[in-house]
Coordinates of C-alpha atoms (C1' of nucleotides) in Angstrom, one line a residue:
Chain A
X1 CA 18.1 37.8 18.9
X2 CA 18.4 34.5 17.1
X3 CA 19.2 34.7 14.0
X4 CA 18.0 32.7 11.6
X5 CA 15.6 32.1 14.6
X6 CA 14.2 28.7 13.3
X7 CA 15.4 27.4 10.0
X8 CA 12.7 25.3 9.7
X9 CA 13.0 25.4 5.6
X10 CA 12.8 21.9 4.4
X11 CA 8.8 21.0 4.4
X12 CA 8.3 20.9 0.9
X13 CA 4.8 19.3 1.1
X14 CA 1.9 19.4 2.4
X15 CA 0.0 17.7 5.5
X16 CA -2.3 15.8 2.7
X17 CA -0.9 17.5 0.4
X18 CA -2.3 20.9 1.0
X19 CA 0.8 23.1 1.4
X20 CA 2.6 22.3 -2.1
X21 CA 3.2 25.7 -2.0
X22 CA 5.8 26.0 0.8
X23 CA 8.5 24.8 2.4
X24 CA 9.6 26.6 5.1
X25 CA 7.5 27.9 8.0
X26 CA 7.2 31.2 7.1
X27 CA 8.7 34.4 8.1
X28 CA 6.2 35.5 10.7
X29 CA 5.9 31.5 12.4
X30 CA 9.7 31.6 12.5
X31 CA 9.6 34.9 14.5
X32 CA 6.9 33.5 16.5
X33 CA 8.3 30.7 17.8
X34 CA 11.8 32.4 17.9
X35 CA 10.0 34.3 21.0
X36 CA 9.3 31.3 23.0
X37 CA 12.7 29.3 21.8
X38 CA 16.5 28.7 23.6
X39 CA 19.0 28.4 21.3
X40 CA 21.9 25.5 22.8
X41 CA 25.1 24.3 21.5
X42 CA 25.4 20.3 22.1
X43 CA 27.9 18.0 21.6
X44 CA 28.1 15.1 20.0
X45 CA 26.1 12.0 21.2
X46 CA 24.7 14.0 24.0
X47 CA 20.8 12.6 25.5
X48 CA 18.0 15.5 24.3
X49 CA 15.8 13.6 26.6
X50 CA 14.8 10.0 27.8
X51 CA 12.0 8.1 26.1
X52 CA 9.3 8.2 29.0
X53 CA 10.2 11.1 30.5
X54 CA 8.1 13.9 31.0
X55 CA 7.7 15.6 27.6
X56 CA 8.2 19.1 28.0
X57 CA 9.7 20.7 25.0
X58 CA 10.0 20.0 21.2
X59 CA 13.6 20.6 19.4
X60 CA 13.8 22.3 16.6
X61 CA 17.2 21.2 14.8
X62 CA 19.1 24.2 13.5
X63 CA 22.5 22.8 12.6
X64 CA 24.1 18.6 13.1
X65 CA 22.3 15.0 13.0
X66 CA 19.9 13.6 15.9
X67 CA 18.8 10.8 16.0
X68 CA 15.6 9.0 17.8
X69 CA 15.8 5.7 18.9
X70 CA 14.1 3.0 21.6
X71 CA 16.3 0.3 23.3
X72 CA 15.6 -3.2 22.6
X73 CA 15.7 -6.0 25.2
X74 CA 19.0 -7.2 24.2
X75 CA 21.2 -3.8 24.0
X76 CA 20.0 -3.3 20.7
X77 CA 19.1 0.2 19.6
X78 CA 16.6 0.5 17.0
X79 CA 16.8 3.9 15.1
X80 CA 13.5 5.2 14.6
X81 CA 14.1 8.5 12.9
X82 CA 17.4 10.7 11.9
X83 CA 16.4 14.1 12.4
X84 CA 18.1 17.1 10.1
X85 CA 18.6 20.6 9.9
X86 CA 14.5 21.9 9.8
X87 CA 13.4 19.0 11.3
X88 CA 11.7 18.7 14.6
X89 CA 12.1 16.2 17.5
X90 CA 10.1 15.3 20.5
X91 CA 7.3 13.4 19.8
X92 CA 5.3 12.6 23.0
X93 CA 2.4 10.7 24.4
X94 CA 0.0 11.1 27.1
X95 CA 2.9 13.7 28.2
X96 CA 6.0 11.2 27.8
X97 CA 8.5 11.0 25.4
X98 CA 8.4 8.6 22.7
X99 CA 11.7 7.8 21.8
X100 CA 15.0 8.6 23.2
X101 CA 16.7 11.1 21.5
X102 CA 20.5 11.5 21.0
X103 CA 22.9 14.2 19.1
X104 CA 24.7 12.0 16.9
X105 CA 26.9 14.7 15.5
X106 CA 27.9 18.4 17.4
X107 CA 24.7 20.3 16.8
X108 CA 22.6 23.5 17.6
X109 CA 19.3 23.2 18.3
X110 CA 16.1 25.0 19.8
X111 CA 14.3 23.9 22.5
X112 CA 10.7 25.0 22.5
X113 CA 8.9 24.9 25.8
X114 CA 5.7 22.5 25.0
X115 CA 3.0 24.5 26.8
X116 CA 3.8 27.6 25.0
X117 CA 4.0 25.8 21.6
X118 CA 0.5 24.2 22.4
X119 CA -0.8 27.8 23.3
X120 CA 0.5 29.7 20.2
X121 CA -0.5 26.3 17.9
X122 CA -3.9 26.5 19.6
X123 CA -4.6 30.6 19.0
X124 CA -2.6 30.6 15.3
X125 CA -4.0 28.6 12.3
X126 CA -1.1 29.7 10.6
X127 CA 1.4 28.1 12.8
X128 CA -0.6 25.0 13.3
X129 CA -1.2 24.4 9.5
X130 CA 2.9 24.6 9.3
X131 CA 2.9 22.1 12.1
X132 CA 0.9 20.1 10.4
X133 CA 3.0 20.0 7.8
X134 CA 6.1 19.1 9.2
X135 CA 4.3 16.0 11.1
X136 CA 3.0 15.4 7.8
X137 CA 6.0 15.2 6.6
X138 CA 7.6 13.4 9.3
X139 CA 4.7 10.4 8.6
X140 CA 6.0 10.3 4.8
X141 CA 9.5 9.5 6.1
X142 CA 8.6 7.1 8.9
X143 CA 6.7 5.4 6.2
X144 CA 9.6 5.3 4.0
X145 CA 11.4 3.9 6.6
X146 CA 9.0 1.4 7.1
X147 CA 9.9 0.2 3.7
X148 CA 13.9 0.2 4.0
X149 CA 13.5 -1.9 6.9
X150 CA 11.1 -3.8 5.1
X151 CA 13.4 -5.1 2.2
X152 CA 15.2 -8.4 2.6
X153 CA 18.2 -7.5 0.2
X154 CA 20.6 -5.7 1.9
X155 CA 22.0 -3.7 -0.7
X156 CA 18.5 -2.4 -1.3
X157 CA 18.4 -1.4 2.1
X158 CA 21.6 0.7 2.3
X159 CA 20.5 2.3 -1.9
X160 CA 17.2 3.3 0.1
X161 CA 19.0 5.1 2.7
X162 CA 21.8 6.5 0.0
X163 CA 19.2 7.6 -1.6
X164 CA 17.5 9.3 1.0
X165 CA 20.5 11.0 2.0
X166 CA 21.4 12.1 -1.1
X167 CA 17.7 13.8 -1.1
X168 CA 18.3 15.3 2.3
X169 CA 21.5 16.6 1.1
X170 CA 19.3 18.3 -1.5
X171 CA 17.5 20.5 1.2
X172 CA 21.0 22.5 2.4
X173 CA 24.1 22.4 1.3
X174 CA 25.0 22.2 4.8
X175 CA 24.5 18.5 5.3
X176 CA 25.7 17.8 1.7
X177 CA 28.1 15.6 2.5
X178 CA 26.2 14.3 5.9
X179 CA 26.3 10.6 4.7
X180 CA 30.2 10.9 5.1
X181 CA 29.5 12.2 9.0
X182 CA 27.4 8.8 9.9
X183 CA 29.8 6.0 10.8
X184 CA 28.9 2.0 9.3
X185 CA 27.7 1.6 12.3
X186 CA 25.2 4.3 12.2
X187 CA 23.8 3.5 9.0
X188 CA 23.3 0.6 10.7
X189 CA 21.3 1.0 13.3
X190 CA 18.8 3.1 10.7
X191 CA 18.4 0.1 8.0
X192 CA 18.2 -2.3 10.6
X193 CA 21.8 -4.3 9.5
X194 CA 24.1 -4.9 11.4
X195 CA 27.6 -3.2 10.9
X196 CA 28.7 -6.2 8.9
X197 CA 26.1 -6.4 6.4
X198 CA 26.5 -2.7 5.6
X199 CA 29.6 -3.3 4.6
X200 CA 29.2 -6.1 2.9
X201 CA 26.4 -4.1 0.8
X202 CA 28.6 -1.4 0.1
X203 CA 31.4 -3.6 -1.0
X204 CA 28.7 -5.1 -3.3
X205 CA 27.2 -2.0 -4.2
X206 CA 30.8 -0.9 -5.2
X207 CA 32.2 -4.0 -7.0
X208 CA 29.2 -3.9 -9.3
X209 CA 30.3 -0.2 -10.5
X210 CA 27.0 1.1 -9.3
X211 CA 28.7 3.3 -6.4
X212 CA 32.1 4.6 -5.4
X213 CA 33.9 4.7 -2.3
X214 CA 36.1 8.1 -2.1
X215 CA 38.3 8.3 0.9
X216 CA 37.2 10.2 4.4
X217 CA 34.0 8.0 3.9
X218 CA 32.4 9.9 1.1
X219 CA 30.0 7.9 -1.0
X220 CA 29.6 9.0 -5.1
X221 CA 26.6 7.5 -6.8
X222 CA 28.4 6.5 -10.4
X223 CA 25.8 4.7 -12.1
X224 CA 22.1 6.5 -11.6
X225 CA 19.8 4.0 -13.9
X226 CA 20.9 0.8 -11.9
X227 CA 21.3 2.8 -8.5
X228 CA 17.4 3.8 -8.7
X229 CA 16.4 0.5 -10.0
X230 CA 17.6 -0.9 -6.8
X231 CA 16.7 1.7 -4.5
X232 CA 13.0 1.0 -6.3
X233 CA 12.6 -2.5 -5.2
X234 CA 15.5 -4.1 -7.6
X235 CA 17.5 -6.9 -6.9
X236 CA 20.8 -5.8 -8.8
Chain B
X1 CA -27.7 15.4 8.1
X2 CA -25.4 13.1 8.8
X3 CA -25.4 11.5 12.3
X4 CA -22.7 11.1 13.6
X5 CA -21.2 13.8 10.9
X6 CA -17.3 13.1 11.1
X7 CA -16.7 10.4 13.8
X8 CA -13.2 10.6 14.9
X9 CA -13.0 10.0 18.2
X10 CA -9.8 8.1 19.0
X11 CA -6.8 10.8 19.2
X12 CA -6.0 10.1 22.8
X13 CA -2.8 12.1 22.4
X14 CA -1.4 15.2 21.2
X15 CA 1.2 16.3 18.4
X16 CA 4.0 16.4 20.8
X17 CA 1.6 15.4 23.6
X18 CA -0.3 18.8 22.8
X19 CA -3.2 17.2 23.7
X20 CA -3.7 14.5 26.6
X21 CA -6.8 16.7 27.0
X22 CA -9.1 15.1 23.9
X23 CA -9.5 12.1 22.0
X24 CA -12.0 13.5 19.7
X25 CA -12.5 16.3 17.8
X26 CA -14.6 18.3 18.8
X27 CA -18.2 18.9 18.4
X28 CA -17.7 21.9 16.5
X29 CA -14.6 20.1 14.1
X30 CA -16.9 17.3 13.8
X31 CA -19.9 20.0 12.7
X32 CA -17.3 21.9 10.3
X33 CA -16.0 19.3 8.3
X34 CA -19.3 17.7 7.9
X35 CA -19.9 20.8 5.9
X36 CA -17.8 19.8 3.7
X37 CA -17.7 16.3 3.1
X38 CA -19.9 13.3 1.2
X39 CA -20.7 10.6 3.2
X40 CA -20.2 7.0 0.9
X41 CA -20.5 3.1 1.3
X42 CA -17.9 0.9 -0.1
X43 CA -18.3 -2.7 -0.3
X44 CA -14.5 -4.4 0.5
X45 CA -11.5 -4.9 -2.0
X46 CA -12.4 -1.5 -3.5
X47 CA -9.3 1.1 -4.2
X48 CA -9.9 4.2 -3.4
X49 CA -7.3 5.8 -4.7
X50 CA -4.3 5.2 -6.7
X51 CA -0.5 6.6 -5.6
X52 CA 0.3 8.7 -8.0
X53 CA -3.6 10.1 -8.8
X54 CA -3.5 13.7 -7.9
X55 CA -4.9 14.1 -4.5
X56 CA -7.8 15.6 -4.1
X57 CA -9.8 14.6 -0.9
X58 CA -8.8 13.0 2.5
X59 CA -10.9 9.9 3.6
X60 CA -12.5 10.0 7.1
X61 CA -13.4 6.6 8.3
X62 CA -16.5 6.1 10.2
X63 CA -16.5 2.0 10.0
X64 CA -14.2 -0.2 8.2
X65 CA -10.8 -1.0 7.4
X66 CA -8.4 0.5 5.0
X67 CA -5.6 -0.5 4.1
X68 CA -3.0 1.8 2.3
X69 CA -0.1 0.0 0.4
X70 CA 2.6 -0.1 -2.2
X71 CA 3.1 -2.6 -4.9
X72 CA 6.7 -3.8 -5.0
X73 CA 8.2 -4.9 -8.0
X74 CA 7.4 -8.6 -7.6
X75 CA 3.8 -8.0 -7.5
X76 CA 4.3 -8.1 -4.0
X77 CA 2.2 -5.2 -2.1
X78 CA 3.7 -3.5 1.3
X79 CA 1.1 -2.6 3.5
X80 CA 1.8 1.0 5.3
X81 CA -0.9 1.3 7.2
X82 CA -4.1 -0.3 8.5
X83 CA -7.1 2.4 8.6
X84 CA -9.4 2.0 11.6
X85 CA -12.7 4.1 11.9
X86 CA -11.9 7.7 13.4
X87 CA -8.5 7.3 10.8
X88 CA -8.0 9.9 8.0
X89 CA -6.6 8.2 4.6
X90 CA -5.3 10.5 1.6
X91 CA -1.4 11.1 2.4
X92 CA -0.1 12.9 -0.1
X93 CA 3.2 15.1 -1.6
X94 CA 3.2 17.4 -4.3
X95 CA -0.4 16.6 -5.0
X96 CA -0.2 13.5 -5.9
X97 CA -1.1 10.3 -3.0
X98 CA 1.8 8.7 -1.6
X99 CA -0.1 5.2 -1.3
X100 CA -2.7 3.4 -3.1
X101 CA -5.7 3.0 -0.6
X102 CA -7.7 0.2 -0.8
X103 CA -11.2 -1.3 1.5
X104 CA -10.4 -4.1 3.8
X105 CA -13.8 -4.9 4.7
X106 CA -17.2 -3.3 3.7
X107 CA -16.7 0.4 5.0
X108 CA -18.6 3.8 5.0
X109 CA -16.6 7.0 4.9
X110 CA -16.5 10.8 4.3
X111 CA -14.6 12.5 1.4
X112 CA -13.6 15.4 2.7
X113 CA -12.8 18.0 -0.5
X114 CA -8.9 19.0 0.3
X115 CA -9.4 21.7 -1.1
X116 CA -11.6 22.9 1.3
X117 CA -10.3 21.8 4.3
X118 CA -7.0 23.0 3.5
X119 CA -9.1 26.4 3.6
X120 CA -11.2 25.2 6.5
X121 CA -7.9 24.6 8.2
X122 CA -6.0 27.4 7.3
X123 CA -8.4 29.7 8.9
X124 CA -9.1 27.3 11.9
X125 CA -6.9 27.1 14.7
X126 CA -8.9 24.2 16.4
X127 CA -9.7 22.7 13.3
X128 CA -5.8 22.7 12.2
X129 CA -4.6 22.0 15.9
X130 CA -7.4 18.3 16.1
X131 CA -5.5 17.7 12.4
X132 CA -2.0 17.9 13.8
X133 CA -3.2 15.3 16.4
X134 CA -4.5 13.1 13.9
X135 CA -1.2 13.2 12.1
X136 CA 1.1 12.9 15.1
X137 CA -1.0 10.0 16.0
X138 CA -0.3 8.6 12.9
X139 CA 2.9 9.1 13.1
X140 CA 3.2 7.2 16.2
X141 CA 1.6 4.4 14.4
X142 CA 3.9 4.2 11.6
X143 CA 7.2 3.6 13.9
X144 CA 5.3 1.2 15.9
X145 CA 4.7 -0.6 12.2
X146 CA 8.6 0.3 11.8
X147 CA 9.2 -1.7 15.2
X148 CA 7.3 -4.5 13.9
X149 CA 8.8 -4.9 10.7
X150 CA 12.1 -4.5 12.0
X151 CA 11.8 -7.8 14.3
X152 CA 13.5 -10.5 13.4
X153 CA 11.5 -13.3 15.6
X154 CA 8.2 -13.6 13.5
X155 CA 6.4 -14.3 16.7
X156 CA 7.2 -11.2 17.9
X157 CA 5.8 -9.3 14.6
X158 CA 2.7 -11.2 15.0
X159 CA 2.4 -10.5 18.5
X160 CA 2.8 -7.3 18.2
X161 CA 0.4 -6.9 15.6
X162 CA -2.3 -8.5 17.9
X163 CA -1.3 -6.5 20.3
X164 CA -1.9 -3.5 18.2
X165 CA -5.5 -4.6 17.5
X166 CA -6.6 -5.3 20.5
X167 CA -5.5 -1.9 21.4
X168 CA -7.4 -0.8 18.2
X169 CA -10.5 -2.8 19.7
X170 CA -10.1 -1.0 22.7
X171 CA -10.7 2.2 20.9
X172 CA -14.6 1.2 20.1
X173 CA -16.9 -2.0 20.8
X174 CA -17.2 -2.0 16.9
X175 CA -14.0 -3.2 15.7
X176 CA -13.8 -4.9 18.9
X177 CA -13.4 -8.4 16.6
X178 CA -11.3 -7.0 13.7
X179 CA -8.8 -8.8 14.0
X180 CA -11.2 -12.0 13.1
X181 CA -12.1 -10.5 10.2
X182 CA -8.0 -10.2 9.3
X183 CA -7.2 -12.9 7.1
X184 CA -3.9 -14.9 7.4
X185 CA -2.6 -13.0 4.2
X186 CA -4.0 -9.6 5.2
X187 CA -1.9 -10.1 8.6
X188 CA 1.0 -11.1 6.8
X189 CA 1.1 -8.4 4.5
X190 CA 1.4 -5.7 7.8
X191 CA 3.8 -7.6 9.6
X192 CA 5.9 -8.0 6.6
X193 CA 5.5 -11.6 6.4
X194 CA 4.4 -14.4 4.2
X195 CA 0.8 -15.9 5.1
X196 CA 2.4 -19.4 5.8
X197 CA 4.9 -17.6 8.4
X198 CA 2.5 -16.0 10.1
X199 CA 0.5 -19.4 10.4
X200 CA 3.9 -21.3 12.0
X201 CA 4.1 -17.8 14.0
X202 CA 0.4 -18.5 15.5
X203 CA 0.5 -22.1 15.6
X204 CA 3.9 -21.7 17.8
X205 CA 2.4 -19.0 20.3
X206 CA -0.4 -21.7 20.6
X207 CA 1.7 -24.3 21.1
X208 CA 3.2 -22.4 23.7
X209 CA -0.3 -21.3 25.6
X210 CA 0.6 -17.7 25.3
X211 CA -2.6 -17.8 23.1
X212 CA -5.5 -19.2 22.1
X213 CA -7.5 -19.6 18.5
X214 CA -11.1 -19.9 18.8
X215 CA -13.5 -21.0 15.8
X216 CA -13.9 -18.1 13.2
X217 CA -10.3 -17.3 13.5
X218 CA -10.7 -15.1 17.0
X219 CA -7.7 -15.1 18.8
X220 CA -7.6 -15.0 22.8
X221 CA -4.8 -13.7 24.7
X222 CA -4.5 -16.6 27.4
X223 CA -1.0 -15.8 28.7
X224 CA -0.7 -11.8 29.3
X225 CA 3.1 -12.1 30.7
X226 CA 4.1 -13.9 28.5
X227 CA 2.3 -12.0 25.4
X228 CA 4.0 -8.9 26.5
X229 CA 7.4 -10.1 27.0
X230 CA 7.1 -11.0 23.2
X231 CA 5.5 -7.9 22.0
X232 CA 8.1 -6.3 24.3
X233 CA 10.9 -7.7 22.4
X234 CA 11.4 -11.0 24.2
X235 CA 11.9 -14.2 22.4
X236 CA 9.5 -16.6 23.8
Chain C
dC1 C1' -22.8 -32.1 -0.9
dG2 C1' -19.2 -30.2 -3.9
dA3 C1' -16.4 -26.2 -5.8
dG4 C1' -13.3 -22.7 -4.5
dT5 C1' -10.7 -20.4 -1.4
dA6 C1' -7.9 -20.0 2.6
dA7 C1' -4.9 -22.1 6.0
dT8 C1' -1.4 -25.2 7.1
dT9 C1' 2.6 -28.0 6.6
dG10 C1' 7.0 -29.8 4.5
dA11 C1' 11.6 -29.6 2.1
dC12 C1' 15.0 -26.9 0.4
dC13 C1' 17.5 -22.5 -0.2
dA14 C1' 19.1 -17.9 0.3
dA15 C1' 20.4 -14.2 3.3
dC16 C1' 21.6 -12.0 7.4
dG17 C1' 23.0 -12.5 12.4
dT18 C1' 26.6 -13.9 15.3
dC19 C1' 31.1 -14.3 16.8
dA20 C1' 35.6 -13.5 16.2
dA21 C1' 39.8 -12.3 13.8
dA22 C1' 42.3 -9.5 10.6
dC23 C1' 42.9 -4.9 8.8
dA24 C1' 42.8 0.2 8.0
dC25 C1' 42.5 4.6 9.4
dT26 C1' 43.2 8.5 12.7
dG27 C1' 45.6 11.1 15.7
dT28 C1' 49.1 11.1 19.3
dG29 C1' 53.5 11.3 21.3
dG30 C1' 58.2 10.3 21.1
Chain D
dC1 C1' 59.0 11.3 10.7
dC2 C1' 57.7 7.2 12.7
dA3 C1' 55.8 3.9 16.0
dC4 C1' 51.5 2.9 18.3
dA5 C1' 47.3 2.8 20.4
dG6 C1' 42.3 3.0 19.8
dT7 C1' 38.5 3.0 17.1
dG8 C1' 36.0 1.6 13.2
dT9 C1' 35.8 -1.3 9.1
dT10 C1' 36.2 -5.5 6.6
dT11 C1' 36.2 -10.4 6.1
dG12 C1' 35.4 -15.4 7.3
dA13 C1' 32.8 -19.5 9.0
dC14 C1' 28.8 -21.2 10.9
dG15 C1' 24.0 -21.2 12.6
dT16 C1' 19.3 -19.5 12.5
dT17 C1' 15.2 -18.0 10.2
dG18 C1' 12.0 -17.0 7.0
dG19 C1' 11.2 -17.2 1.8
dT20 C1' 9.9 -20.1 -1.9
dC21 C1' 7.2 -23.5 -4.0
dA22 C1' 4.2 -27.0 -3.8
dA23 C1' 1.2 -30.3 -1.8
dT24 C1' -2.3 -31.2 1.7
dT25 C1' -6.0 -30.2 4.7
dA26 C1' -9.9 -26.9 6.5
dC27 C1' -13.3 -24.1 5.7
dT28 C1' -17.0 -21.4 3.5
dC29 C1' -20.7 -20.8 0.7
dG30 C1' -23.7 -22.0 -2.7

DNA sequence: CGAGTAATTGACCAACGTCAAACACTGTGG
DNA sequence: CCACAGTGTTTGACGTTGGTCAATTACTCG
């Protein structure tokens, strides 16, 4: 009935490494979970749920941008994760959400009751190896994260996330131009800058010829060498 | 033959709260994957592995700290990730490590073949299912680490941190006083800070009775209100 | 009781946050 | 077609905070 049931196709690697060999969940997890799965249109910054409420079902993005967040004392949201096409949201704790999750563009999603998931992980080694995967994968890109967050130089901060969006872009054509969907302010809230500073980085990034600004917000990477020699650590 | 085989017996919570049930895997996990893997003693400061080497086995903890880092461009290393017994250690993509893995302290830990448990796994639900815990856990760590580094009010980083560890202690009697055996620059290199930040950090949560530092460089909590309003974002 | 390492402290600097104002863009309605 | 609101972006001035670098003090272990 839902077709594609779960695109899920972007899990290149493996939990430690042990699935180099796919990327998708396969056919038969797709159809699997398609059983137990809703399909729902949402808006754009519409709640999925509340961090600390009771965690009842995961969210598997088909289509638009979500993003997972936690509210800091004074107002300020920190971004803990932006969620794509394939990816899944909802991590949980002692049967609590998390992190508050958010559309941030119009997007189509599934929402995939917990218990059953658990069940059909529990009784499939197949689906819970693809699982695995995808949490996997979802460690490499918190940890990656991590690091953005972690650099001083803004520029380098606002590279990393280029960067990562430009890799992201890679997985579908779909979100190809994604970066152009997020506002300043919601590049923001992921590098941990606020509004201000991104702006200033991409006016640096641009004066020194390493980017280009095209109009409708699109970003164009001109010069590669220097653009990776930032996004690895470089100061210029 | 080896007593207690695979000791990892701290996953309170579930993938997406899949388990609130266990903390542990299971007797029979436990039994399985001792199968498998080579018990070994490491004296501290030893790598384990390289990023970049090709991946070939996951490290189980049994008692210990790892640390698993990057080296930036200025020599300067980004710690990911602090490895506690009952941790697994060996991220990976594409078959190759993600992180360079290094001993903290003395530690004594099972190589677990990847290989083999990617096999093990694959035709394990249980086995697969305890794994996607372990991950998920991790995961949870790694935005908590994202939430540290992300503070601006060093305090608050090292607060956190502490926090952290005394959750870790929690966990088991053994590392009950890791955090002792943390030195200024190991700290520092978590939080994202330099070693003479996080000195001013502790010397001003001292000054300000929310702790207190006790020969051998134990730390006390004396002021729980207070110490959680910091680690809860607060600024003093 | 010393040598070596780790922790602490101080002075200066660079970089972003903050706050606020100026500006640009989008889409609307006259 | 243009004026105009509303939102989002850019820019400026100033303050705060940790990094840097180096010197000093504690501590640990022979």
């Amino acid at each position: 009935m839902v077709t594609p049931p779960l695109e899920l196709p972007f899990i290149r690697t493996g939990p430690f490494d042990l699935a180099t060999q796919g990327a998708t969940l396969n056919r038969r997890d797709r159809e699997r979970l398609a059983l137990i799965a809703v399909r729902m249109r949402v808006p754009a910054d519409r709640i999925l749920f509340e961090r600390g409420a009771p965690a009842d079902a995961v969210y598997s993005i088909s289509h638009g941008i979500v993003r997972s967040f936690r509210r800091a004392p004074h107002g300020r949201r920190r971004v803990l994760a932006l969620l794509f096409p394939g990816d899944l949201s909802g991590l949980a704790r002692q049967g609590r959400y998390v992190n508050t999750a958010e559309t941030v563009t119009a997007a189509t999603l599934f929402k995939v009751p917990l218990d059953q998931l658990a069940a059909m992980a529990r009784g499939d080694p197949g689906l819970a190896f693809s699982l695995l995967c995808k949490a996997t994968h979802s460690l490499r890109e918190a940890q990656r994260h991590t690091l953005i967050v972690s650099r001083a130089y803004a520029p380098g901060r606002v590279a990393m996330f280029l960067n990562m969006m430009d890799e992201t872009a890679g997985r579908s054509q779909r979100s190809a131009r994604v970066a152009a969907r997020l506002s300043t302010a919601d590049i923001a809230e992921y590098v941990d800058l606020t509004p201000g500073a991104v702006s200033r980085a991409l006016a640096d990034l641009e004066s020194r010829a390493v980017i280009a600004r095209r109009p409708k917000g699109g970003i164009r990477i001109i010069d590669r060498d220097r653009f990776d020699h930032v996004v690895n650590g470089g100061h210029l």
